[in-house]
């Protein structure tokens, strides 16, 4: 590196004050690099954001774990920040997507070379984890692992070239070798033999094994005090609360250990940890999982020259080899007790362990680790980044993901403790019409899908309200009520509706992706109670039911009764199509009316679930017919509800309803899934753009100020009211589009599309990739032909 120049390095990681080991590691690494570089290093952190966390320098950009677009925007930010090198701190659970796969969305767009530090390498990974780690390694110029086993695992399990892999151990604080008695007075522990376990508490820590060993240890030395230092891991707190800690505390009471065990339930600074370690005589890591390649806490203990007892997980086997510590069997309290007693009673053994550990730790202090990283980072000739695609400009990438950020503001405005109001006067809930099961079922679907991308507490609160409503709508015999008055009484003599089908769709959506596993048994029972009524429904009710049953089978693929019911419903739709279709009218009914696209949508899904070509053929014909009558080659113009479109008549232009756009967006994604025809993804984005102003009036139907959606496109403008169906139609469409970006990314990567040719959103991305299918002659003289549609796709 030229004298006087500064290397600018972006770190993709969690970061302090977030309470996690990788955040601490990255902070320590940056400090050691700053010292090693002697002024030639400028760090910039792209931090994985935790809830309500506020960052200071050097954090310059934040990524929400489950928001795909954040990863893409982060790549743009790095590319335009004059970065020389990117350092990734990789842990599967740190990043969104299956096995942390969203990280690849970022890495594959970067210009600077990438060096990735692997904090976990799995010996026997599932397919998703194997693919995710290989993708990260392929996107990296160098891969750093922290011990010898990691080198061999990357070679043998993941087929990563040894030339790419660097071995740099976990850093250890550079602390003096001290007598623990000097520090014990800080904690009022004079005269007591002290055992320490440190780290964010979770079930894998195996603290119960150590508690089980304590009675035998106390019998040998009644002065022993065991300290469990560290707060419960934030992820554990989020899902399980303090249940594990309470279990341990009850165990302490049951074993009569109250005078010998102390829990410090807080996240401690490095300085506090140093004081605790210096005061401890023995450090214990009774972890339960062998597949742990690194341990910052164990490295810390070895570096301070502690006598260490540990189970033989991978990091411990290497750190404690050659007499630097004592290993005991997993889950064996008796052997743990014997090892502790041996150390307490044999001073020569005790000091031998301490001296060997401390001497070994001198080779791994943070100053030395910083120098090793800096040597790698400051190489004179870092390679030019080579990817399967050139890097898009910021404008192109932003155009690719140019959709409004999903917002729940207006949905919350329409929700009370009972459920979701049907209608609104402008944005004000209209109590006159109360609630309906249709809307609350849609809301359950929306919140389930929202939670997979944005797992926020508010989402679960809304989800519970809407789920409670549709559970209450179900009668004891499995039938479903639809309309509820504002006073919470059900409307008598209800008009005909499709509420049962929508409820089954909602139940199935939850079963396929339950926000919490505990919902599953409740939902399954309710689904099973109502499924027998599927045949009694009208076509749209059967279509909604097919979508629900397909999701049910994702959770329980062997449910033969549900398979039979799905095929009965799909056969019913095909029979309806065969009875009503004519050469110039490829549809299931004599009229195009309301929520039309759900019918081919359901047939596409049924074809995927049952692998039935008859369903696929009917789906394709009805889909193409619907597109020919709603897409004019530039934008979508849906069938208006003021007259509909009767066979032989004229299509009503107004009022166009948001549910038609939403239904079309979802149908087109299902069409792509069933056919792999990329043209459908192009049209999907064009259908979504109807909300944003690509419609007959060139007026946005989505309201960017209120975050709601107008109830329709009417002559001269939009309906000012913003009710539930409209809001949910927009939200479901938006979530579907965001989900489709992964498909677009996969297509562009595999095709190697030159990004400089891309000048507009998702539609043009696909446009550059696909070959236009051969035109098919239209049999309708009243509508745009399929050829005209294809000319823009």
mmCIF file of C-alpha atoms in Angstrom, residues 360-537:
data_model
loop_
_atom_site.group_PDB
_atom_site.id
_atom_site.type_symbol
_atom_site.label_atom_id
_atom_site.label_comp_id
_atom_site.label_asym_id
_atom_site.label_seq_id
_atom_site.Cartn_x
_atom_site.Cartn_y
_atom_site.Cartn_z
ATOM 1 C CA UNK A 360 -0.544 -20.404 24.362
ATOM 2 C CA UNK A 361 -2.754 -17.340 24.602
ATOM 3 C CA UNK A 362 0.225 -15.050 23.993
ATOM 4 C CA UNK A 363 0.256 -16.225 20.366
ATOM 5 C CA UNK A 364 -3.378 -15.128 19.908
ATOM 6 C CA UNK A 365 -3.618 -11.732 21.544
ATOM 7 C CA UNK A 366 -5.622 -9.116 19.687
ATOM 8 C CA UNK A 367 -2.515 -7.108 18.690
ATOM 9 C CA UNK A 368 -1.137 -10.203 16.922
ATOM 10 C CA UNK A 369 -4.502 -11.076 15.371
ATOM 11 C CA UNK A 370 -4.882 -7.481 14.195
ATOM 12 C CA UNK A 371 -1.496 -7.709 12.472
ATOM 13 C CA UNK A 372 -2.525 -10.950 10.737
ATOM 14 C CA UNK A 373 -5.761 -9.408 9.452
ATOM 15 C CA UNK A 374 -3.975 -6.228 8.400
ATOM 16 C CA UNK A 375 -1.407 -8.206 6.417
ATOM 17 C CA UNK A 376 -4.290 -9.815 4.518
ATOM 18 C CA UNK A 377 -6.269 -6.577 4.138
ATOM 19 C CA UNK A 378 -3.316 -4.483 2.993
ATOM 20 C CA UNK A 379 -2.105 -6.811 0.265
ATOM 21 C CA UNK A 380 -0.694 -4.742 -2.587
ATOM 22 C CA UNK A 381 -2.737 -6.461 -5.277
ATOM 23 C CA UNK A 382 -6.215 -7.366 -4.204
ATOM 24 C CA UNK A 383 -8.095 -9.000 -7.070
ATOM 25 C CA UNK A 384 -10.623 -7.197 -9.231
ATOM 26 C CA UNK A 385 -14.048 -8.455 -8.264
ATOM 27 C CA UNK A 386 -15.355 -10.930 -10.841
ATOM 28 C CA UNK A 387 -19.037 -11.846 -10.789
ATOM 29 C CA UNK A 388 -21.530 -13.364 -13.174
ATOM 30 C CA UNK A 389 -23.091 -9.934 -13.634
ATOM 31 C CA UNK A 390 -21.826 -6.406 -13.853
ATOM 32 C CA UNK A 391 -22.719 -4.068 -11.047
ATOM 33 C CA UNK A 392 -25.831 -1.938 -11.532
ATOM 34 C CA UNK A 393 -25.773 1.772 -10.940
ATOM 35 C CA UNK A 394 -27.561 3.052 -7.882
ATOM 36 C CA UNK A 395 -30.419 4.359 -10.036
ATOM 37 C CA UNK A 396 -30.846 0.987 -11.713
ATOM 38 C CA UNK A 397 -30.883 -0.964 -8.480
ATOM 39 C CA UNK A 398 -33.283 1.431 -6.802
ATOM 40 C CA UNK A 399 -35.511 1.251 -9.873
ATOM 41 C CA UNK A 400 -35.450 -2.510 -9.591
ATOM 42 C CA UNK A 401 -36.853 -2.361 -6.075
ATOM 43 C CA UNK A 402 -38.898 0.803 -6.495
ATOM 44 C CA UNK A 403 -41.909 -0.031 -4.371
ATOM 45 C CA UNK A 404 -43.269 1.690 -1.267
ATOM 46 C CA UNK A 405 -42.038 0.408 2.077
ATOM 47 C CA UNK A 406 -44.735 -1.831 3.592
ATOM 48 C CA UNK A 407 -46.599 0.092 6.293
ATOM 49 C CA UNK A 408 -49.188 -1.017 8.829
ATOM 50 C CA UNK A 409 -50.245 2.506 9.798
ATOM 51 C CA UNK A 410 -53.582 2.588 8.009
ATOM 52 C CA UNK A 411 -54.328 -1.041 8.848
ATOM 53 C CA UNK A 412 -53.897 -0.216 12.522
ATOM 54 C CA UNK A 413 -56.232 2.738 12.039
ATOM 55 C CA UNK A 414 -58.937 0.383 10.734
ATOM 56 C CA UNK A 415 -58.486 -2.139 13.563
ATOM 57 C CA UNK A 416 -59.990 -2.269 17.046
ATOM 58 C CA UNK A 417 -59.967 -5.024 19.665
ATOM 59 C CA UNK A 418 -62.711 -6.901 17.812
ATOM 60 C CA UNK A 419 -61.203 -6.960 14.351
ATOM 61 C CA UNK A 420 -60.900 -5.052 11.102
ATOM 62 C CA UNK A 421 -63.621 -2.622 10.070
ATOM 63 C CA UNK A 422 -64.977 -3.246 6.571
ATOM 64 C CA UNK A 423 -65.287 0.329 5.379
ATOM 65 C CA UNK A 424 -63.970 3.827 5.919
ATOM 66 C CA UNK A 425 -65.068 7.349 5.149
ATOM 67 C CA UNK A 426 -61.823 8.648 3.703
ATOM 68 C CA UNK A 427 -59.478 7.176 6.363
ATOM 69 C CA UNK A 428 -61.970 7.193 9.257
ATOM 70 C CA UNK A 429 -63.388 3.760 10.164
ATOM 71 C CA UNK A 430 -67.084 3.543 9.281
ATOM 72 C CA UNK A 431 -68.766 1.781 12.178
ATOM 73 C CA UNK A 432 -72.107 1.572 10.422
ATOM 74 C CA UNK A 433 -71.057 -1.512 8.477
ATOM 75 C CA UNK A 434 -69.133 -3.241 11.249
ATOM 76 C CA UNK A 435 -66.809 -6.110 10.389
ATOM 77 C CA UNK A 436 -66.705 -9.081 8.065
ATOM 78 C CA UNK A 437 -64.927 -12.420 8.112
ATOM 79 C CA UNK A 438 -63.775 -11.949 4.499
ATOM 80 C CA UNK A 439 -61.582 -8.982 5.424
ATOM 81 C CA UNK A 440 -60.283 -10.473 8.652
ATOM 82 C CA UNK A 441 -59.335 -13.664 6.816
ATOM 83 C CA UNK A 442 -57.438 -11.593 4.244
ATOM 84 C CA UNK A 443 -55.770 -9.777 7.120
ATOM 85 C CA UNK A 444 -54.607 -13.080 8.647
ATOM 86 C CA UNK A 445 -53.035 -13.994 5.297
ATOM 87 C CA UNK A 446 -51.386 -10.582 5.016
ATOM 88 C CA UNK A 447 -49.990 -10.618 8.549
ATOM 89 C CA UNK A 448 -48.625 -14.140 8.134
ATOM 90 C CA UNK A 449 -46.793 -13.128 4.975
ATOM 91 C CA UNK A 450 -45.740 -9.793 6.480
ATOM 92 C CA UNK A 451 -44.259 -11.531 9.522
ATOM 93 C CA UNK A 452 -42.037 -13.767 7.390
ATOM 94 C CA UNK A 453 -40.372 -10.621 6.014
ATOM 95 C CA UNK A 454 -40.800 -8.195 8.928
ATOM 96 C CA UNK A 455 -40.991 -10.157 12.211
ATOM 97 C CA UNK A 456 -42.118 -7.249 14.364
ATOM 98 C CA UNK A 457 -44.145 -7.453 17.622
ATOM 99 C CA UNK A 458 -46.917 -5.227 16.206
ATOM 100 C CA UNK A 459 -47.511 -7.752 13.445
ATOM 101 C CA UNK A 460 -48.228 -10.543 15.930
ATOM 102 C CA UNK A 461 -50.580 -8.296 17.877
ATOM 103 C CA UNK A 462 -52.626 -7.569 14.757
ATOM 104 C CA UNK A 463 -52.397 -11.197 13.675
ATOM 105 C CA UNK A 464 -53.924 -12.348 16.959
ATOM 106 C CA UNK A 465 -56.830 -9.892 16.632
ATOM 107 C CA UNK A 466 -57.692 -11.017 13.099
ATOM 108 C CA UNK A 467 -57.177 -14.696 13.879
ATOM 109 C CA UNK A 468 -59.421 -14.394 16.922
ATOM 110 C CA UNK A 469 -62.134 -12.919 14.708
ATOM 111 C CA UNK A 470 -62.128 -15.710 12.141
ATOM 112 C CA UNK A 471 -61.933 -18.379 14.844
ATOM 113 C CA UNK A 472 -65.032 -16.818 16.384
ATOM 114 C CA UNK A 473 -66.734 -16.767 12.984
ATOM 115 C CA UNK A 474 -66.645 -20.545 12.831
ATOM 116 C CA UNK A 475 -69.736 -22.308 14.175
ATOM 117 C CA UNK A 476 -69.472 -25.560 16.089
ATOM 118 C CA UNK A 477 -70.521 -27.507 12.977
ATOM 119 C CA UNK A 478 -67.728 -25.943 10.881
ATOM 120 C CA UNK A 479 -69.858 -23.454 8.926
ATOM 121 C CA UNK A 480 -68.738 -19.833 8.914
ATOM 122 C CA UNK A 481 -70.513 -16.529 9.529
ATOM 123 C CA UNK A 482 -69.434 -13.459 7.609
ATOM 124 C CA UNK A 483 -70.993 -10.163 8.739
ATOM 125 C CA UNK A 484 -70.754 -8.783 12.271
ATOM 126 C CA UNK A 485 -72.425 -5.563 13.385
ATOM 127 C CA UNK A 486 -70.519 -2.926 15.318
ATOM 128 C CA UNK A 487 -72.193 -4.150 18.544
ATOM 129 C CA UNK A 488 -70.552 -7.573 18.000
ATOM 130 C CA UNK A 489 -73.773 -9.346 17.016
ATOM 131 C CA UNK A 490 -73.757 -11.468 13.892
ATOM 132 C CA UNK A 491 -75.988 -10.369 11.035
ATOM 133 C CA UNK A 492 -78.992 -12.638 10.539
ATOM 134 C CA UNK A 493 -79.971 -13.863 7.076
ATOM 135 C CA UNK A 494 -76.611 -13.114 5.529
ATOM 136 C CA UNK A 495 -76.296 -12.702 1.756
ATOM 137 C CA UNK A 496 -74.459 -15.427 -0.127
ATOM 138 C CA UNK A 497 -70.694 -15.137 0.383
ATOM 139 C CA UNK A 498 -67.356 -16.929 0.054
ATOM 140 C CA UNK A 499 -66.252 -16.473 3.672
ATOM 141 C CA UNK A 500 -65.704 -20.189 4.289
ATOM 142 C CA UNK A 501 -63.256 -20.422 1.403
ATOM 143 C CA UNK A 502 -61.360 -17.347 2.545
ATOM 144 C CA UNK A 503 -61.167 -18.694 6.105
ATOM 145 C CA UNK A 504 -59.696 -21.961 4.807
ATOM 146 C CA UNK A 505 -57.195 -19.967 2.758
ATOM 147 C CA UNK A 506 -56.229 -18.017 5.875
ATOM 148 C CA UNK A 507 -55.932 -21.176 7.982
ATOM 149 C CA UNK A 508 -53.782 -22.839 5.316
ATOM 150 C CA UNK A 509 -51.484 -19.826 5.043
ATOM 151 C CA UNK A 510 -50.853 -19.928 8.788
ATOM 152 C CA UNK A 511 -50.255 -23.689 8.706
ATOM 153 C CA UNK A 512 -47.651 -23.334 5.952
ATOM 154 C CA UNK A 513 -45.731 -20.554 7.739
ATOM 155 C CA UNK A 514 -46.936 -20.250 11.348
ATOM 156 C CA UNK A 515 -45.515 -17.146 13.069
ATOM 157 C CA UNK A 516 -45.204 -19.377 16.134
ATOM 158 C CA UNK A 517 -45.425 -23.176 16.123
ATOM 159 C CA UNK A 518 -47.993 -23.126 18.909
ATOM 160 C CA UNK A 519 -50.619 -21.823 16.461
ATOM 161 C CA UNK A 520 -50.449 -24.984 14.398
ATOM 162 C CA UNK A 521 -52.589 -27.384 16.425
ATOM 163 C CA UNK A 522 -55.372 -24.823 16.930
ATOM 164 C CA UNK A 523 -55.508 -23.936 13.243
ATOM 165 C CA UNK A 524 -55.427 -27.547 12.065
ATOM 166 C CA UNK A 525 -58.445 -28.472 14.188
ATOM 167 C CA UNK A 526 -60.433 -25.549 12.806
ATOM 168 C CA UNK A 527 -59.458 -26.314 9.231
ATOM 169 C CA UNK A 528 -60.450 -29.967 9.583
ATOM 170 C CA UNK A 529 -63.829 -28.933 10.989
ATOM 171 C CA UNK A 530 -64.766 -26.838 7.917
ATOM 172 C CA UNK A 531 -63.145 -28.677 5.021
ATOM 173 C CA UNK A 532 -66.176 -30.930 4.483
ATOM 174 C CA UNK A 533 -68.181 -27.968 3.120
ATOM 175 C CA UNK A 534 -65.865 -27.218 0.207
ATOM 176 C CA UNK A 535 -68.071 -28.836 -2.436
ATOM 177 C CA UNK A 536 -71.056 -26.700 -1.452
ATOM 178 C CA UNK A 537 -69.343 -23.451 -2.392
#
